[in-house]
Structures are given as structure tokens and as C-alpha cells.
């Protein structure tokens, strides 16, 4: 009888030890898993820095006075697009490069029908920065730069067939500009994200062609100011 009691106690003790060992092993596994498998917050927070490229498009509004005698179309409100590269350091700021385009066209009725198009190119190195919001999926971005402005103005004359147009004049002007932007990005993955951006560009250049003139409201210095709203995608690598 005593041996049976002792045997039962021994078996119970052995089972208890095995249970404790199993719990300890599971606890160690859970701790190891938590260390080796970072949380979503850590994953996105650690991927803020590095290189990225982006592309987007939207609408632009020229805020300065813009003298154009168009019967149709609006030279001050048109579509825009942008391409760029950015590098952000561990201190959450860095450098990049921006290309921005703006295009509009309209018709002019003089003694016949003319079609005029204006394309504005802007290329500039950038100072950029990013700030992580929340768990790291949302980013706040900002940037500014100084660069080259190229304005291409074309005038085309309607042919006798009333369908095709023939180019009768072209003018290209160069100047310099400054830009700044604020934006927010939502990261779909650690490499892909979608963003929205509000941008402002101020350009200085002398441009006058075929009755077309662009100048500031004060009339002293030729140029224009433009505000833009755009959306796009970003790839981080």
C-alpha cells in the first residue's frame, strides 16, 4: 500500500515536471518568436529611410495674372504630372530630384482659327524629409528645391481641310524657379505606397510670344506662381 502511494506520488511529480517543462518551452518559443518576428509597427518604422522613386499627376492652377486671348481652353487651369527620386537618411531627411510638367491648350480666333499650346517643364534638386505617423503606415512628407524652368509655347494654324493644324510658330523660354510641397503617404506594403501632395511653384522668366504674356500681378517681374494638387504611387527600395 505504501509502495502504491509512493508510486502514484512519483508519477504525479514526473507529470508535473513534464508539464512545467512544456510550459517553459512554450514560453521560450513565444519570446523567441516575438524577438525574431517584428511587429507591424517595427516593420514599417524601420523602412522609412532609404531610396524611393515616385510618379503622380493631378491639376494645377496658375495664380498669377495670365494674359491669353483664348476663345476656348484655360491657360491658368490644366493637368500636371511629376516624376521624382528621393533618398532619406536615418535622421529622416535627405535629398532628391523632381521633374514637374504642366500642359494646356486653347483656340484663338483671329482672321482664322489658331490653336496654341503651352507646356511648362520644371527640373530641380530637392531637400526632403519624412515623419512617421501612428504605427508607421502613414508618413508625412515635405520638401523644397530650386531649379530650371522651361516654357515651350507653340502656335498652329488650321489647314484648309478644317481638320489638321500646321505649326507656324514656336518659342522656348528659360528661367529659374523655387518649389515646396507638403504631403501624406499611406503605405500598402513596406515597398509600395500611395500619396497625396500639395505643391507650390514660383517661376521667374521673361515670356512673350504671339500676343501671349505671362507676368506677375505687380507687372514688374515676368513669371508666374502655380499651386498643384496631385496623387501618385511610390516605390521604396
PDB file of N, CA and C in Angstrom, residues 3 15-16 83 110 119 197 233:
ATOM      1  N   UNK A   3       3.849   1.377  -1.071  1.00  0.00           N
ATOM      2  CA  UNK A   3       4.542   1.442  -2.362  1.00  0.00           C
ATOM      3  C   UNK A   3       3.643   2.029  -3.453  1.00  0.00           C
ATOM      4  N   UNK A  15       4.824  13.864 -13.929  1.00  0.00           N
ATOM      5  CA  UNK A  15       3.910  14.541 -14.849  1.00  0.00           C
ATOM      6  C   UNK A  15       3.930  16.042 -14.629  1.00  0.00           C
ATOM      7  N   UNK A  16       4.018  16.453 -13.366  1.00  0.00           N
ATOM      8  CA  UNK A  16       4.070  17.887 -13.069  1.00  0.00           C
ATOM      9  C   UNK A  16       5.326  18.526 -13.639  1.00  0.00           C
ATOM     10  N   UNK A  83       7.500  63.310 -61.739  1.00  0.00           N
ATOM     11  CA  UNK A  83       8.335  62.146 -61.517  1.00  0.00           C
ATOM     12  C   UNK A  83       9.463  62.560 -60.587  1.00  0.00           C
ATOM     13  N   UNK A 110      -8.642  84.687 -84.876  1.00  0.00           N
ATOM     14  CA  UNK A 110      -8.182  85.990 -85.354  1.00  0.00           C
ATOM     15  C   UNK A 110      -8.805  86.220 -86.723  1.00  0.00           C
ATOM     16  N   UNK A 119       3.452  74.333 -72.643  1.00  0.00           N
ATOM     17  CA  UNK A 119       3.969  73.262 -71.798  1.00  0.00           C
ATOM     18  C   UNK A 119       5.091  73.831 -70.935  1.00  0.00           C
ATOM     19  N   UNK A 197      -0.355  65.104 -52.467  1.00  0.00           N
ATOM     20  CA  UNK A 197       0.630  66.175 -52.275  1.00  0.00           C
ATOM     21  C   UNK A 197       0.056  67.517 -52.702  1.00  0.00           C
ATOM     22  N   UNK A 233       1.906  57.188 -56.802  1.00  0.00           N
ATOM     23  CA  UNK A 233       2.423  55.975 -56.170  1.00  0.00           C
ATOM     24  C   UNK A 233       3.921  56.131 -55.944  1.00  0.00           C
TER      25      UNK A 233
END
